[in-house]
Amino acid sequence: QLKVWIKNLDDIQLGLYAIHLWQPLAALLSRLLTRGHTKGNEMLAVIQDAFIVANYPIRSAAFTAWSSFMLHIFQSDDYHQHQLSSRLLKLFLTPFLPDNTSKSKSASIAKCRAWLVLLTAY
């Protein structure tokens, strides 16, 4: 349902609500998301759609939520900072590769902040 809400361009508030709802759900399911579980992959697909949606406020919110998700992972007991998992790094880099946010200042700033979170963690 979250994917449908994010793609609904008629109701931007509903899309933003879906992103804000995704954030705590991702934290709760973080083990599933980082270990490639089917349900975790479904949750990742939700935020992946938000990274490329045509609405820039939703994109901006998605990068902010992604920053929070990365911070949650880095602060969890399962993550060892000295261990650089290539799978985890690939997961964290995914939203930065296919995106063009230069048309929106707020989305570009949110993307840069997400980059900073990733860089300081590694």
Coordinates of N, CA, C and O in Angstrom, one line a residue:
Q1 N 0.8 -1.2 0.0 CA 0.0 0.0 0.0 C 0.9 1.3 0.0 O 0.5 2.2 -0.6
L2 N 2.0 1.2 0.7 CA 2.9 2.4 0.7 C 3.4 2.8 -0.7 O 3.5 4.0 -1.0
K3 N 3.7 1.8 -1.5 CA 4.1 2.1 -2.9 C 3.0 2.8 -3.6 O 3.3 3.8 -4.4
V4 N 1.8 2.4 -3.5 CA 0.7 3.1 -4.2 C 0.5 4.5 -3.7 O 0.4 5.4 -4.5
W5 N 0.7 4.7 -2.4 CA 0.6 6.1 -1.9 C 1.7 7.0 -2.4 O 1.5 8.2 -2.7
I6 N 2.9 6.5 -2.5 CA 4.0 7.3 -2.9 C 3.9 7.7 -4.4 O 4.2 8.8 -4.8
K7 N 3.3 6.8 -5.2 CA 3.2 7.0 -6.6 C 1.9 7.9 -6.9 O 1.8 8.3 -8.1
N8 N 1.1 8.1 -6.0 CA -0.2 8.9 -6.2 C 0.2 10.4 -6.2 O 0.3 11.0 -5.2
L9 N 0.3 10.9 -7.4 CA 0.7 12.3 -7.6 C -0.5 13.3 -7.3 O -0.2 14.5 -7.1
D10 N -1.7 12.8 -7.2 CA -2.8 13.6 -6.8 C -2.8 14.0 -5.4 O -3.4 15.0 -5.0
D11 N -2.2 13.2 -4.5 CA -2.2 13.5 -3.1 C -0.8 13.4 -2.5 O -0.3 12.4 -2.1
I12 N 0.0 14.6 -2.6 CA 1.4 14.6 -2.2 C 1.5 14.3 -0.7 O 2.4 13.7 -0.2
Q13 N 0.5 14.8 0.1 CA 0.6 14.6 1.5 C 0.5 13.1 1.9 O 1.1 12.7 2.8
L14 N -0.3 12.4 1.1 CA -0.3 10.9 1.3 C 1.0 10.3 1.0 O 1.4 9.4 1.8
G15 N 1.7 10.7 0.0 CA 3.0 10.2 -0.3 C 4.0 10.5 0.7 O 4.8 9.7 1.1
L16 N 4.0 11.8 1.3 CA 4.9 12.1 2.4 C 4.6 11.3 3.6 O 5.5 10.9 4.3
Y17 N 3.3 11.1 3.9 CA 2.9 10.3 5.0 C 3.5 8.8 4.9 O 4.0 8.3 5.8
A18 N 3.4 8.3 3.6 CA 3.9 7.0 3.4 C 5.4 6.9 3.7 O 5.9 5.9 4.3
I19 N 6.2 8.0 3.3 CA 7.6 8.0 3.6 C 7.8 8.1 5.1 O 8.7 7.3 5.7
H20 N 7.1 8.9 5.8 CA 7.2 9.0 7.3 C 6.8 7.7 8.0 O 7.4 7.4 9.0
L21 N 5.9 7.0 7.4 CA 5.5 5.7 8.0 C 6.6 4.6 7.6 O 6.8 3.7 8.5
W22 N 7.2 4.7 6.5 CA 8.3 3.8 6.1 C 9.4 3.8 7.1 O 10.0 2.8 7.4
Q23 N 9.8 5.0 7.5 CA 11.0 5.2 8.3 C 11.0 4.3 9.6 O 11.9 3.5 9.8
P24 N 9.9 4.4 10.5 CA 10.0 3.5 11.7 C 9.8 2.0 11.3 O 10.4 1.1 12.0
L25 N 9.1 1.7 10.2 CA 8.9 0.3 9.8 C 10.3 -0.2 9.4 O 10.6 -1.4 9.7
A26 N 11.0 0.6 8.7 CA 12.4 0.1 8.2 C 13.3 -0.1 9.4 O 14.1 -1.1 9.4
A27 N 13.2 0.7 10.4 CA 14.0 0.5 11.6 C 13.6 -0.8 12.3 O 14.5 -1.5 12.8
L28 N 12.3 -1.0 12.4 CA 11.8 -2.2 13.1 C 12.3 -3.5 12.3 O 12.6 -4.5 12.9
L29 N 12.3 -3.4 11.0 CA 12.6 -4.5 10.1 C 14.0 -4.5 9.6 O 14.3 -5.1 8.6
S30 N 14.9 -3.7 10.2 CA 16.2 -3.5 9.7 C 17.0 -4.8 9.4 O 17.7 -4.9 8.4
R31 N 16.8 -5.8 10.3 CA 17.5 -7.0 10.0 C 17.1 -7.7 8.7 O 17.9 -8.3 8.0
L32 N 15.8 -7.6 8.5 CA 15.3 -8.2 7.2 C 15.8 -7.4 6.0 O 16.1 -8.0 5.0
L33 N 15.9 -6.1 6.2 CA 16.3 -5.3 5.0 C 17.8 -5.5 4.7 O 18.1 -5.5 3.5
T34 N 18.6 -5.6 5.7 CA 20.0 -5.8 5.5 C 20.4 -7.2 5.1 O 21.5 -7.4 4.6
R35 N 19.6 -8.1 5.4 CA 20.0 -9.5 5.1 C 19.3 -10.1 3.8 O 19.4 -11.3 3.6
G36 N 18.6 -9.3 3.1 CA 18.0 -9.8 1.8 C 16.8 -10.6 1.9 O 16.5 -11.4 1.0
H37 N 16.1 -10.5 3.0 CA 14.9 -11.3 3.2 C 13.8 -10.7 2.2 O 13.8 -9.6 1.9
T38 N 12.9 -11.6 1.8 CA 11.9 -11.2 0.9 C 11.1 -10.0 1.3 O 10.8 -9.1 0.6
K39 N 10.6 -10.0 2.6 CA 9.8 -8.9 3.1 C 10.7 -7.6 3.2 O 10.2 -6.5 3.0
G40 N 11.9 -7.8 3.5 CA 12.9 -6.7 3.6 C 13.0 -6.1 2.2 O 13.0 -4.8 2.0
N41 N 13.1 -6.9 1.2 CA 13.2 -6.4 -0.2 C 12.0 -5.7 -0.6 O 12.1 -4.7 -1.4
E42 N 10.8 -6.1 -0.1 CA 9.6 -5.4 -0.5 C 9.6 -4.0 0.2 O 9.2 -3.0 -0.5
M43 N 10.1 -3.9 1.4 CA 10.2 -2.6 2.0 C 11.2 -1.7 1.3 O 11.0 -0.5 1.2
L44 N 12.3 -2.3 0.8 CA 13.3 -1.5 0.1 C 12.7 -1.0 -1.2 O 13.1 0.1 -1.7
A45 N 11.9 -1.8 -1.8 CA 11.3 -1.4 -3.1 C 10.4 -0.2 -2.9 O 10.3 0.7 -3.8
V46 N 9.8 0.0 -1.8 CA 8.9 1.1 -1.5 C 9.8 2.4 -1.5 O 9.4 3.4 -2.2
I47 N 10.9 2.4 -0.8 CA 11.7 3.6 -0.8 C 12.4 3.8 -2.1 O 12.7 5.0 -2.5
Q48 N 12.7 2.8 -2.8 CA 13.4 2.9 -4.1 C 12.4 3.7 -5.1 O 12.9 4.5 -5.8
D49 N 11.2 3.4 -5.0 CA 10.2 4.1 -5.8 C 10.2 5.6 -5.5 O 10.0 6.4 -6.3
A50 N 10.3 5.8 -4.2 CA 10.3 7.2 -3.7 C 11.5 8.0 -4.2 O 11.4 9.2 -4.4
F51 N 12.6 7.4 -4.4 CA 13.8 8.1 -4.9 C 13.6 8.6 -6.3 O 14.3 9.5 -6.7
I52 N 12.8 8.0 -7.1 CA 12.6 8.3 -8.5 C 11.3 8.9 -8.9 O 11.0 9.2 -10.0
V53 N 10.4 9.1 -7.9 CA 9.1 9.6 -8.2 C 9.2 11.1 -8.7 O 10.2 11.8 -8.4
A54 N 8.3 11.5 -9.5 CA 8.4 12.8 -10.1 C 8.3 14.0 -9.2 O 8.6 15.1 -9.5
N55 N 7.7 13.7 -8.0 CA 7.5 14.8 -7.0 C 8.7 15.0 -6.2 O 9.2 14.1 -5.4
Y56 N 9.3 16.2 -6.2 CA 10.6 16.5 -5.5 C 10.5 16.5 -4.0 O 11.4 16.1 -3.3
P57 N 9.4 17.0 -3.4 CA 9.2 16.9 -1.9 C 9.2 15.5 -1.4 O 9.8 15.2 -0.4
I58 N 8.6 14.6 -2.2 CA 8.7 13.2 -1.8 C 10.1 12.6 -1.9 O 10.5 11.9 -1.1
R59 N 10.8 13.0 -3.0 CA 12.2 12.5 -3.1 C 13.0 13.0 -1.9 O 13.8 12.3 -1.4
S60 N 12.8 14.3 -1.6 CA 13.5 14.9 -0.5 C 13.3 14.1 0.8 O 14.2 13.8 1.6
A61 N 12.0 13.8 1.1 CA 11.6 13.1 2.2 C 12.2 11.7 2.2 O 12.6 11.1 3.3
A62 N 12.3 11.1 1.0 CA 12.9 9.7 0.9 C 14.3 9.7 1.3 O 14.8 8.8 2.0
F63 N 15.1 10.7 0.8 CA 16.5 10.8 1.2 C 16.7 11.1 2.7 O 17.6 10.5 3.3
T64 N 15.8 11.9 3.2 CA 15.9 12.1 4.7 C 15.6 10.8 5.5 O 16.3 10.5 6.4
A65 N 14.6 10.1 5.0 CA 14.3 8.8 5.7 C 15.4 7.8 5.5 O 15.7 7.1 6.4
W66 N 16.1 7.9 4.3 CA 17.2 6.9 4.1 C 18.4 7.3 5.0 O 19.0 6.4 5.5
S67 N 18.6 8.6 5.2 CA 19.6 9.0 6.2 C 19.4 8.4 7.6 O 20.3 7.9 8.2
S68 N 18.1 8.5 8.0 CA 17.7 8.0 9.3 C 17.9 6.5 9.3 O 18.4 5.9 10.4
F69 N 17.6 5.8 8.3 CA 17.7 4.3 8.2 C 19.2 4.0 8.3 O 19.5 3.1 9.0
M70 N 20.0 4.7 7.5 CA 21.5 4.3 7.6 C 22.0 4.6 9.0 O 22.8 3.7 9.5
L71 N 21.6 5.7 9.6 CA 22.1 5.9 11.0 C 21.6 4.8 12.0 O 22.4 4.4 12.8
H72 N 20.4 4.4 11.8 CA 19.9 3.3 12.6 C 20.8 2.1 12.5 O 21.1 1.4 13.4
I73 N 21.1 1.7 11.2 CA 21.9 0.5 11.0 C 23.3 0.7 11.6 O 23.8 -0.2 12.3
F74 N 23.9 1.9 11.4 CA 25.2 2.1 11.9 C 25.3 2.1 13.5 O 26.3 1.7 14.1
Q75 N 24.2 2.4 14.1 CA 24.1 2.5 15.6 C 23.6 1.2 16.2 O 23.6 1.0 17.4
S76 N 23.2 0.2 15.3 CA 22.7 -1.0 15.9 C 23.8 -2.0 16.3 O 24.9 -1.8 16.0
D77 N 23.4 -2.9 17.2 CA 24.4 -3.9 17.7 C 24.9 -4.8 16.6 O 25.9 -5.4 16.7
D78 N 24.1 -5.0 15.6 CA 24.5 -6.0 14.5 C 25.6 -5.5 13.6 O 26.2 -6.2 12.9
Y79 N 25.7 -4.2 13.6 CA 26.7 -3.5 12.7 C 28.0 -3.3 13.4 O 28.0 -2.7 14.4
H80 N 29.1 -3.8 12.8 CA 30.4 -3.6 13.4 C 31.1 -2.6 12.4 O 31.3 -2.9 11.3
Q81 N 31.4 -1.4 12.9 CA 32.0 -0.4 12.1 C 33.3 -0.8 11.4 O 33.6 -0.3 10.3
H82 N 34.0 -1.7 12.0 CA 35.3 -2.1 11.3 C 35.1 -3.1 10.2 O 36.0 -3.4 9.5
Q83 N 33.9 -3.6 10.1 CA 33.5 -4.6 9.1 C 32.8 -3.9 8.0 O 31.7 -3.4 8.1
L84 N 33.4 -3.8 6.8 CA 32.8 -3.2 5.7 C 32.2 -4.3 4.8 O 32.9 -5.0 4.1
S85 N 30.9 -4.4 5.0 CA 30.2 -5.4 4.2 C 29.9 -4.9 2.8 O 29.3 -3.8 2.7
S86 N 30.4 -5.6 1.8 CA 30.1 -5.1 0.4 C 28.6 -5.1 0.1 O 28.1 -4.2 -0.6
R87 N 27.9 -6.0 0.7 CA 26.4 -6.1 0.4 C 25.8 -4.9 1.1 O 24.9 -4.3 0.5
L88 N 26.2 -4.5 2.3 CA 25.6 -3.4 3.0 C 26.0 -2.1 2.3 O 25.1 -1.2 2.2
L89 N 27.2 -2.0 1.9 CA 27.6 -0.8 1.1 C 26.8 -0.6 -0.2 O 26.3 0.5 -0.5
K90 N 26.6 -1.7 -0.9 CA 25.8 -1.7 -2.1 C 24.4 -1.2 -1.8 O 23.8 -0.4 -2.5
L91 N 23.8 -1.8 -0.7 CA 22.5 -1.4 -0.3 C 22.4 0.1 0.0 O 21.5 0.8 -0.5
F92 N 23.4 0.7 0.7 CA 23.4 2.1 1.0 C 23.6 3.0 -0.2 O 23.1 4.1 -0.2
L93 N 24.4 2.5 -1.2 CA 24.6 3.3 -2.3 C 23.5 3.3 -3.4 O 23.5 4.2 -4.2
T94 N 22.7 2.3 -3.3 CA 21.6 2.2 -4.3 C 20.8 3.4 -4.6 O 20.7 3.8 -5.8
P95 N 20.4 4.2 -3.7 CA 19.5 5.4 -4.0 C 20.3 6.5 -4.7 O 19.7 7.4 -5.3
F96 N 21.6 6.5 -4.5 CA 22.4 7.6 -5.1 C 22.8 7.5 -6.5 O 23.1 8.4 -7.2
L97 N 22.7 6.3 -7.1 CA 23.1 6.1 -8.4 C 22.2 6.5 -9.5 O 22.6 7.3 -10.4
P98 N 20.9 6.2 -9.5 CA 20.1 6.5 -10.7 C 19.3 7.8 -10.6 O 18.4 8.0 -11.3
D99 N 19.7 8.7 -9.7 CA 18.9 9.9 -9.4 C 19.4 11.1 -10.0 O 20.6 11.3 -10.1
N100 N 18.5 12.0 -10.3 CA 18.9 13.4 -10.8 C 18.0 14.4 -10.0 O 16.9 14.6 -10.4
T101 N 18.6 14.9 -9.0 CA 17.8 15.8 -8.1 C 18.2 17.3 -8.3 O 17.7 18.1 -7.6
S102 N 19.0 17.6 -9.3 CA 19.5 18.9 -9.5 C 18.4 19.9 -9.8 O 18.6 21.1 -9.6
K103 N 17.2 19.5 -10.2 CA 16.1 20.4 -10.5 C 15.4 20.9 -9.2 O 14.6 21.8 -9.2
S104 N 15.7 20.3 -8.1 CA 15.1 20.6 -6.8 C 16.1 20.9 -5.8 O 16.9 20.0 -5.4
K105 N 16.1 22.1 -5.2 CA 17.1 22.4 -4.2 C 16.9 21.6 -2.9 O 17.9 21.0 -2.4
S106 N 15.7 21.4 -2.5 CA 15.5 20.6 -1.2 C 15.8 19.2 -1.4 O 16.4 18.6 -0.5
A107 N 15.5 18.6 -2.6 CA 15.9 17.2 -2.8 C 17.4 17.0 -2.9 O 17.9 16.1 -2.4
S108 N 18.1 18.0 -3.5 CA 19.5 17.9 -3.6 C 20.2 18.0 -2.3 O 21.1 17.3 -2.0
I109 N 19.6 18.9 -1.4 CA 20.2 19.1 -0.1 C 20.0 17.8 0.7 O 20.9 17.3 1.4
A110 N 18.8 17.2 0.7 CA 18.5 16.0 1.4 C 19.4 14.9 0.9 O 19.9 14.0 1.7
K111 N 19.7 14.8 -0.4 CA 20.6 13.8 -1.0 C 22.0 14.0 -0.5 O 22.7 13.1 -0.1
C112 N 22.4 15.3 -0.4 CA 23.8 15.5 0.1 C 23.9 15.2 1.6 O 24.9 14.6 2.0
R113 N 22.9 15.4 2.3 CA 22.9 15.1 3.8 C 23.0 13.6 3.9 O 23.7 13.0 4.8
A114 N 22.3 12.8 3.1 CA 22.3 11.4 3.1 C 23.7 10.9 2.8 O 24.2 10.0 3.4
W115 N 24.3 11.5 1.8 CA 25.7 11.2 1.4 C 26.7 11.4 2.6 O 27.5 10.6 2.9
L116 N 26.5 12.5 3.3 CA 27.3 12.8 4.5 C 27.2 11.8 5.6 O 28.2 11.4 6.2
V117 N 26.0 11.3 5.8 CA 25.7 10.3 6.8 C 26.5 9.0 6.4 O 27.2 8.4 7.2
L118 N 26.4 8.7 5.1 CA 27.1 7.5 4.6 C 28.6 7.6 4.7 O 29.3 6.7 5.2
L119 N 29.1 8.8 4.3 CA 30.6 9.0 4.3 C 31.2 9.0 5.7 O 32.2 8.5 6.0
T120 N 30.5 9.7 6.7 CA 31.0 9.7 8.0 C 30.9 8.4 8.7 O 31.8 8.1 9.6
A121 N 30.0 7.5 8.3 CA 29.9 6.2 8.9 C 31.0 5.3 8.5 O 31.5 4.5 9.2
Y122 N 31.4 5.4 7.2 CA 32.4 4.6 6.7 C 33.8 5.3 6.8 O 34.8 4.7 6.6

